[in-house]
PDB file of C-alpha atoms in Angstrom:
ATOM      1  CA  MET A  22     111.751  79.286 106.922  1.00 41.00           C
ATOM      2  CA  VAL A  23     110.352  76.760 104.455  1.00 42.00           C
ATOM      3  CA  SER A  24     110.278  77.712 100.815  1.00 44.00           C
ATOM      4  CA  LYS A  25     106.964  77.642  99.019  1.00 44.00           C
ATOM      5  CA  SER A  26     108.000  74.840  96.643  1.00 44.00           C
ATOM      6  CA  SER A  27     109.255  72.565  99.435  1.00 43.00           C
ATOM      7  CA  GLU A  28     106.137  73.363 101.458  1.00 42.00           C
ATOM      8  CA  ASN A  29     103.959  72.268  98.527  1.00 43.00           C
ATOM      9  CA  THR A  30     105.838  68.996  98.034  1.00 44.00           C
ATOM     10  CA  GLU A  31     105.524  68.223 101.759  1.00 42.00           C
ATOM     11  CA  ILE A  32     101.738  68.229 101.437  1.00 41.00           C
ATOM     12  CA  GLY A  33     101.785  66.263  98.186  1.00 46.00           C
ATOM     13  CA  VAL A  34     101.371  69.087  95.681  1.00 44.00           C
ATOM     14  CA  GLU A  35     104.090  69.025  93.070  1.00 47.00           C
ATOM     15  CA  PRO A  36     104.831  72.258  91.214  1.00 45.00           C
ATOM     16  CA  LEU A  37     104.051  72.233  87.504  1.00 45.00           C
ATOM     17  CA  GLU A  38     107.019  71.308  85.387  1.00 48.00           C
ATOM     18  CA  THR A  39     107.965  73.631  82.561  1.00 44.00           C
ATOM     19  CA  ASP A  40     110.071  72.851  79.510  1.00 44.00           C
ATOM     20  CA  THR A  41     111.256  76.297  78.485  1.00 37.00           C
ATOM     21  CA  PRO A  42     111.582  79.661  80.204  1.00 36.00           C
ATOM     22  CA  THR A  43     108.680  80.999  78.139  1.00 35.00           C
ATOM     23  CA  GLN A  44     106.442  78.306  79.623  1.00 38.00           C
ATOM     24  CA  GLN A  45     107.218  79.285  83.203  1.00 44.00           C
ATOM     25  CA  THR A  46     104.278  80.138  85.399  1.00 41.00           C
ATOM     26  CA  ARG A  47     102.851  83.538  84.587  1.00 63.00           C
ATOM     27  CA  SER A  48     100.331  84.929  86.984  1.00 71.00           C
ATOM     28  CA  LEU A  49      96.916  86.071  85.910  1.00 69.00           C
ATOM     29  CA  LYS A  50      97.822  89.477  87.310  1.00 74.00           C
ATOM     30  CA  GLY A  51     100.823  89.583  84.965  1.00 76.00           C
ATOM     31  CA  ARG A  52      98.650  88.622  82.008  1.00 74.00           C
ATOM     32  CA  LEU A  53      96.187  91.370  82.916  1.00 77.00           C
ATOM     33  CA  ILE A  54      98.978  93.973  83.140  1.00 79.00           C
ATOM     34  CA  VAL A  55     100.353  92.889  79.750  1.00 79.00           C
ATOM     35  CA  PHE A  56      96.867  93.061  78.252  1.00 79.00           C
ATOM     36  CA  ILE A  57      96.259  96.568  79.595  1.00 81.00           C
ATOM     37  CA  LEU A  58      99.623  97.764  78.290  1.00 83.00           C
ATOM     38  CA  LEU A  59      99.010  96.253  74.856  1.00 82.00           C
ATOM     39  CA  LEU A  60      95.527  97.728  74.766  1.00 80.00           C
ATOM     40  CA  ALA A  61      96.907 101.162  75.654  1.00 81.00           C
ATOM     41  CA  VAL A  62      99.511 100.867  72.877  1.00 82.00           C
ATOM     42  CA  VAL A  63      96.904  99.762  70.334  1.00 80.00           C
ATOM     43  CA  ILE A  64      94.537 102.593  71.304  1.00 78.00           C
ATOM     44  CA  ALA A  65      97.391 105.123  71.115  1.00 79.00           C
ATOM     45  CA  CYS A  66      98.324 103.832  67.643  1.00 81.00           C
ATOM     46  CA  ILE A  67      94.721 104.048  66.473  1.00 76.00           C
ATOM     47  CA  VAL A  68      94.349 107.560  67.821  1.00 75.00           C
ATOM     48  CA  TRP A  69      97.634 108.559  66.141  1.00 79.00           C
ATOM     49  CA  ILE A  70      96.582 107.011  62.800  1.00 78.00           C
ATOM     50  CA  LEU A  71      93.154 108.626  62.961  1.00 74.00           C
ATOM     51  CA  SER A  72      94.721 111.976  63.817  1.00 75.00           C
ATOM     52  CA  ILE A  73      96.765 111.722  60.611  1.00 79.00           C
ATOM     53  CA  PHE A  74      93.546 111.398  58.635  1.00 75.00           C
ATOM     54  CA  GLU A  75      92.009 114.229  60.682  1.00 72.00           C
ATOM     55  CA  VAL A  76      88.929 112.265  61.702  1.00 69.00           C
ATOM     56  CA  GLY A  77      88.504 114.419  64.790  1.00 73.00           C
ATOM     57  CA  LEU A  78      88.586 113.851  68.484  1.00 71.00           C
ATOM     58  CA  LEU A  79      85.093 112.341  68.655  1.00 73.00           C
ATOM     59  CA  GLY A  80      85.938 109.809  65.921  1.00 72.00           C
ATOM     60  CA  ASP A  81      89.181 108.947  67.729  1.00 71.00           C
ATOM     61  CA  ILE A  82      87.346 108.329  70.975  1.00 75.00           C
ATOM     62  CA  ILE A  83      84.600 106.241  69.349  1.00 77.00           C
ATOM     63  CA  ALA A  84      87.124 104.085  67.471  1.00 75.00           C
ATOM     64  CA  ALA A  85      89.247 103.627  70.600  1.00 76.00           C
ATOM     65  CA  VAL A  86      86.221 102.640  72.703  1.00 79.00           C
ATOM     66  CA  ILE A  87      84.993 100.137  70.080  1.00 83.00           C
ATOM     67  CA  ILE A  88      88.420  98.517  69.817  1.00 80.00           C
ATOM     68  CA  ALA A  89      88.776  98.471  73.614  1.00 79.00           C
ATOM     69  CA  ILE A  90      85.401  96.749  73.993  1.00 82.00           C
ATOM     70  CA  ILE A  91      86.256  94.124  71.350  1.00 84.00           C
ATOM     71  CA  ALA A  92      89.679  93.481  72.901  1.00 80.00           C
ATOM     72  CA  CYS A  93      88.174  93.244  76.406  1.00 80.00           C
ATOM     73  CA  PHE A  94      85.574  90.766  75.162  1.00 81.00           C
ATOM     74  CA  PHE A  95      88.268  88.426  73.784  1.00 81.00           C
ATOM     75  CA  PHE A  96      90.439  88.811  76.865  1.00 79.00           C
ATOM     76  CA  ILE A  97      87.563  88.150  79.250  1.00 80.00           C
ATOM     77  CA  HIS A  98      86.537  85.110  77.196  1.00 80.00           C
ATOM     78  CA  SER A  99      90.086  83.698  77.274  1.00 77.00           C
ATOM     79  CA  PHE A 100      90.245  84.420  80.988  1.00 75.00           C
ATOM     80  CA  LEU A 101      86.847  83.014  81.996  1.00 79.00           C
ATOM     81  CA  SER A 102      86.728  79.952  79.740  1.00 80.00           C
ATOM     82  CA  PRO A 103      89.328  77.946  81.698  1.00 79.00           C
ATOM     83  CA  LEU A 104      87.825  79.132  84.993  1.00 81.00           C
ATOM     84  CA  GLN A 105      84.395  77.906  83.926  1.00 82.00           C
ATOM     85  CA  HIS A 106      85.917  74.542  83.016  1.00 81.00           C
ATOM     86  CA  VAL A 107      87.651  74.294  86.408  1.00 82.00           C
ATOM     87  CA  CYS A 108      84.365  75.219  88.126  1.00 84.00           C
ATOM     88  CA  HIS A 109      82.590  72.463  86.170  1.00 84.00           C
ATOM     89  CA  VAL A 110      85.228  69.929  87.283  1.00 83.00           C
ATOM     90  CA  ALA A 111      84.937  71.138  90.902  1.00 85.00           C
ATOM     91  CA  ASN A 112      81.138  70.793  90.765  1.00 86.00           C
ATOM     92  CA  ASP A 113      81.523  67.244  89.428  1.00 85.00           C
ATOM     93  CA  ILE A 114      83.828  66.440  92.345  1.00 85.00           C
ATOM     94  CA  THR A 115      81.257  67.770  94.838  1.00 85.00           C
ATOM     95  CA  LEU A 116      78.701  65.439  93.243  1.00 86.00           C
ATOM     96  CA  GLY A 117      81.051  62.475  93.674  1.00 83.00           C
ATOM     97  CA  LYS A 118      81.980  62.250  90.000  1.00 83.00           C
ATOM     98  CA  TYR A 119      85.713  61.654  90.106  1.00 80.00           C
ATOM     99  CA  ALA A 120      86.523  61.901  86.425  1.00 73.00           C
ATOM    100  CA  THR A 121      89.841  61.195  84.836  1.00 67.00           C
ATOM    101  CA  PRO A 122      92.482  63.713  85.840  1.00 66.00           C
ATOM    102  CA  GLU A 123      92.386  66.982  83.960  1.00 69.00           C
ATOM    103  CA  VAL A 124      95.600  67.946  82.208  1.00 68.00           C
ATOM    104  CA  PRO A 125      96.622  71.471  83.238  1.00 68.00           C
ATOM    105  CA  THR A 126      96.602  73.488  80.011  1.00 71.00           C
ATOM    106  CA  HIS A 127      97.766  76.730  81.586  1.00 70.00           C
ATOM    107  CA  ASN A 128     101.035  77.493  83.336  1.00 77.00           C
ATOM    108  CA  ASP A 129      99.498  79.974  85.755  1.00 78.00           C
ATOM    109  CA  GLU A 130      97.202  79.909  88.767  1.00 80.00           C
ATOM    110  CA  ILE A 131      94.522  78.111  86.721  1.00 80.00           C
ATOM    111  CA  GLY A 132      96.992  75.325  85.897  1.00 82.00           C
ATOM    112  CA  GLN A 133      97.970  75.072  89.550  1.00 84.00           C
ATOM    113  CA  LEU A 134      94.299  74.970  90.533  1.00 84.00           C
ATOM    114  CA  THR A 135      93.657  72.202  87.999  1.00 83.00           C
ATOM    115  CA  HIS A 136      96.629  70.261  89.368  1.00 85.00           C
ATOM    116  CA  SER A 137      95.333  70.693  92.935  1.00 86.00           C
ATOM    117  CA  LEU A 138      91.833  69.590  91.886  1.00 86.00           C
ATOM    118  CA  ASN A 139      93.357  66.434  90.399  1.00 85.00           C
ATOM    119  CA  ILE A 140      95.017  65.668  93.729  1.00 88.00           C
ATOM    120  CA  ILE A 141      91.812  66.392  95.644  1.00 88.00           C
ATOM    121  CA  SER A 142      89.831  64.205  93.243  1.00 87.00           C
ATOM    122  CA  ASP A 143      92.268  61.308  93.667  1.00 88.00           C
ATOM    123  CA  GLU A 144      92.237  61.627  97.458  1.00 90.00           C
ATOM    124  CA  LEU A 145      88.438  61.779  97.574  1.00 89.00           C
ATOM    125  CA  LYS A 146      88.171  58.810  95.211  1.00 89.00           C
ATOM    126  CA  ASN A 147      90.507  56.795  97.471  1.00 90.00           C
ATOM    127  CA  ALA A 148      88.588  57.872 100.595  1.00 90.00           C
ATOM    128  CA  ASP A 149      85.304  56.895  98.930  1.00 88.00           C
ATOM    129  CA  GLN A 150      86.666  53.457  97.995  1.00 89.00           C
ATOM    130  CA  THR A 151      87.978  52.988 101.546  1.00 90.00           C
ATOM    131  CA  ARG A 152      84.596  54.015 102.955  1.00 87.00           C
ATOM    132  CA  LYS A 153      82.778  51.528 100.710  1.00 88.00           C
ATOM    133  CA  ALA A 154      85.175  48.739 101.688  1.00 89.00           C
ATOM    134  CA  LEU A 155      84.716  49.591 105.381  1.00 85.00           C
ATOM    135  CA  ILE A 156      80.932  49.526 105.056  1.00 84.00           C
ATOM    136  CA  ALA A 157      81.082  46.161 103.273  1.00 86.00           C
ATOM    137  CA  ASN A 158      83.353  44.699 105.974  1.00 85.00           C
ATOM    138  CA  VAL A 159      81.306  46.146 108.827  1.00 82.00           C
ATOM    139  CA  SER A 160      78.020  44.904 107.392  1.00 82.00           C
ATOM    140  CA  HIS A 161      79.525  41.414 107.041  1.00 84.00           C
ATOM    141  CA  GLU A 162      80.858  41.479 110.602  1.00 81.00           C
ATOM    142  CA  LEU A 163      77.495  42.664 111.940  1.00 82.00           C
ATOM    143  CA  ARG A 164      75.467  40.130 109.960  1.00 85.00           C
ATOM    144  CA  THR A 165      77.409  37.154 111.343  1.00 84.00           C
ATOM    145  CA  PRO A 166      76.376  37.444 115.029  1.00 83.00           C
ATOM    146  CA  VAL A 167      72.878  38.583 114.083  1.00 86.00           C
ATOM    147  CA  ALA A 168      72.426  35.558 111.799  1.00 87.00           C
ATOM    148  CA  ALA A 169      73.707  33.191 114.503  1.00 84.00           C
ATOM    149  CA  MET A 170      71.334  34.671 117.097  1.00 85.00           C
ATOM    150  CA  GLN A 171      68.423  34.630 114.670  1.00 88.00           C
ATOM    151  CA  ALA A 172      68.996  30.997 113.681  1.00 89.00           C
ATOM    152  CA  LEU A 173      69.281  29.853 117.288  1.00 87.00           C
ATOM    153  CA  ALA A 174      66.215  31.854 118.387  1.00 88.00           C
ATOM    154  CA  GLU A 175      64.135  30.529 115.453  1.00 90.00           C
ATOM    155  CA  ASN A 176      65.220  26.969 116.219  1.00 90.00           C
ATOM    156  CA  MET A 177      64.204  27.451 119.853  1.00 88.00           C
ATOM    157  CA  ALA A 178      60.873  28.990 118.804  1.00 89.00           C
ATOM    158  CA  ASP A 179      60.174  26.072 116.417  1.00 90.00           C
ATOM    159  CA  GLY A 180      61.063  23.537 119.114  1.00 88.00           C
ATOM    160  CA  ILE A 181      64.033  22.141 117.182  1.00 90.00           C
ATOM    161  CA  VAL A 182      66.458  23.221 119.906  1.00 86.00           C
ATOM    162  CA  GLU A 183      65.703  23.325 123.614  1.00 87.00           C
ATOM    163  CA  PRO A 184      66.037  26.742 125.271  1.00 86.00           C
ATOM    164  CA  THR A 185      68.773  25.523 127.576  1.00 88.00           C
ATOM    165  CA  SER A 186      71.137  27.759 129.474  1.00 88.00           C
ATOM    166  CA  ALA A 187      73.929  26.818 127.003  1.00 89.00           C
ATOM    167  CA  ASN A 188      71.799  27.972 124.052  1.00 85.00           C
ATOM    168  CA  LEU A 189      70.818  31.165 125.857  1.00 86.00           C
ATOM    169  CA  GLU A 190      74.479  31.688 126.774  1.00 88.00           C
ATOM    170  CA  MET A 191      75.302  31.407 123.032  1.00 86.00           C
ATOM    171  CA  ILE A 192      72.807  34.217 122.289  1.00 86.00           C
ATOM    172  CA  VAL A 193      74.271  36.348 125.096  1.00 88.00           C
ATOM    173  CA  LYS A 194      77.798  35.703 123.751  1.00 87.00           C
ATOM    174  CA  GLU A 195      76.764  36.819 120.252  1.00 85.00           C
ATOM    175  CA  MET A 196      75.039  39.891 121.744  1.00 87.00           C
ATOM    176  CA  HIS A 197      78.296  40.827 123.515  1.00 88.00           C
ATOM    177  CA  ARG A 198      80.201  40.349 120.275  1.00 85.00           C
ATOM    178  CA  LEU A 199      77.727  42.598 118.491  1.00 86.00           C
ATOM    179  CA  THR A 200      77.925  45.223 121.248  1.00 87.00           C
ATOM    180  CA  ASP A 201      81.739  45.176 121.072  1.00 86.00           C
ATOM    181  CA  LEU A 202      81.634  45.673 117.289  1.00 82.00           C
ATOM    182  CA  ILE A 203      79.277  48.606 117.618  1.00 84.00           C
ATOM    183  CA  ALA A 204      81.455  50.175 120.337  1.00 85.00           C
ATOM    184  CA  TYR A 205      84.507  49.739 118.129  1.00 82.00           C
ATOM    185  CA  LEU A 206      82.718  51.428 115.227  1.00 79.00           C
ATOM    186  CA  LEU A 207      81.686  54.337 117.430  1.00 79.00           C
ATOM    187  CA  ASP A 208      85.329  54.779 118.502  1.00 80.00           C
ATOM    188  CA  LEU A 209      86.426  55.169 114.866  1.00 71.00           C
TER     189      LEU A 209
END
């Protein structure tokens, strides 16, 4: 059985390096559990404090709900902000905008996703450059026999060159060369 870290390095994805144990990868699920526990503790403390001042059960509930809503708002914002940024980067990649690599700012699944997007962006950028180079080379290779045939045919049409069997054989030879290039391209 292959371990997850060796499996990732086999496909070119390096795990995020961490400097200290506190910077080790924490999952979003773990962060959510910690948030819920802290929120429960804060609400319990507020209810306890309000019960000392005898505000009443309704006041306790209203205060707890208000604090829970405010805490949830900040948590959701801190959770969604990096996801929105990663989505923006992914959308740029789909549009062919291969920006400079993003530095993973989180040591969790979002950081791993950012790291993976960097790898995908680099691979797509390299594939795009290879594609452009191939198109440039193919267009050059296709233009050469076409230009030779065109020049010879125009010279024959203008009466500069006689339409001899050698000249016609030259056109046929260039046509075969062109056909072979097209067949080769179709086999790619």
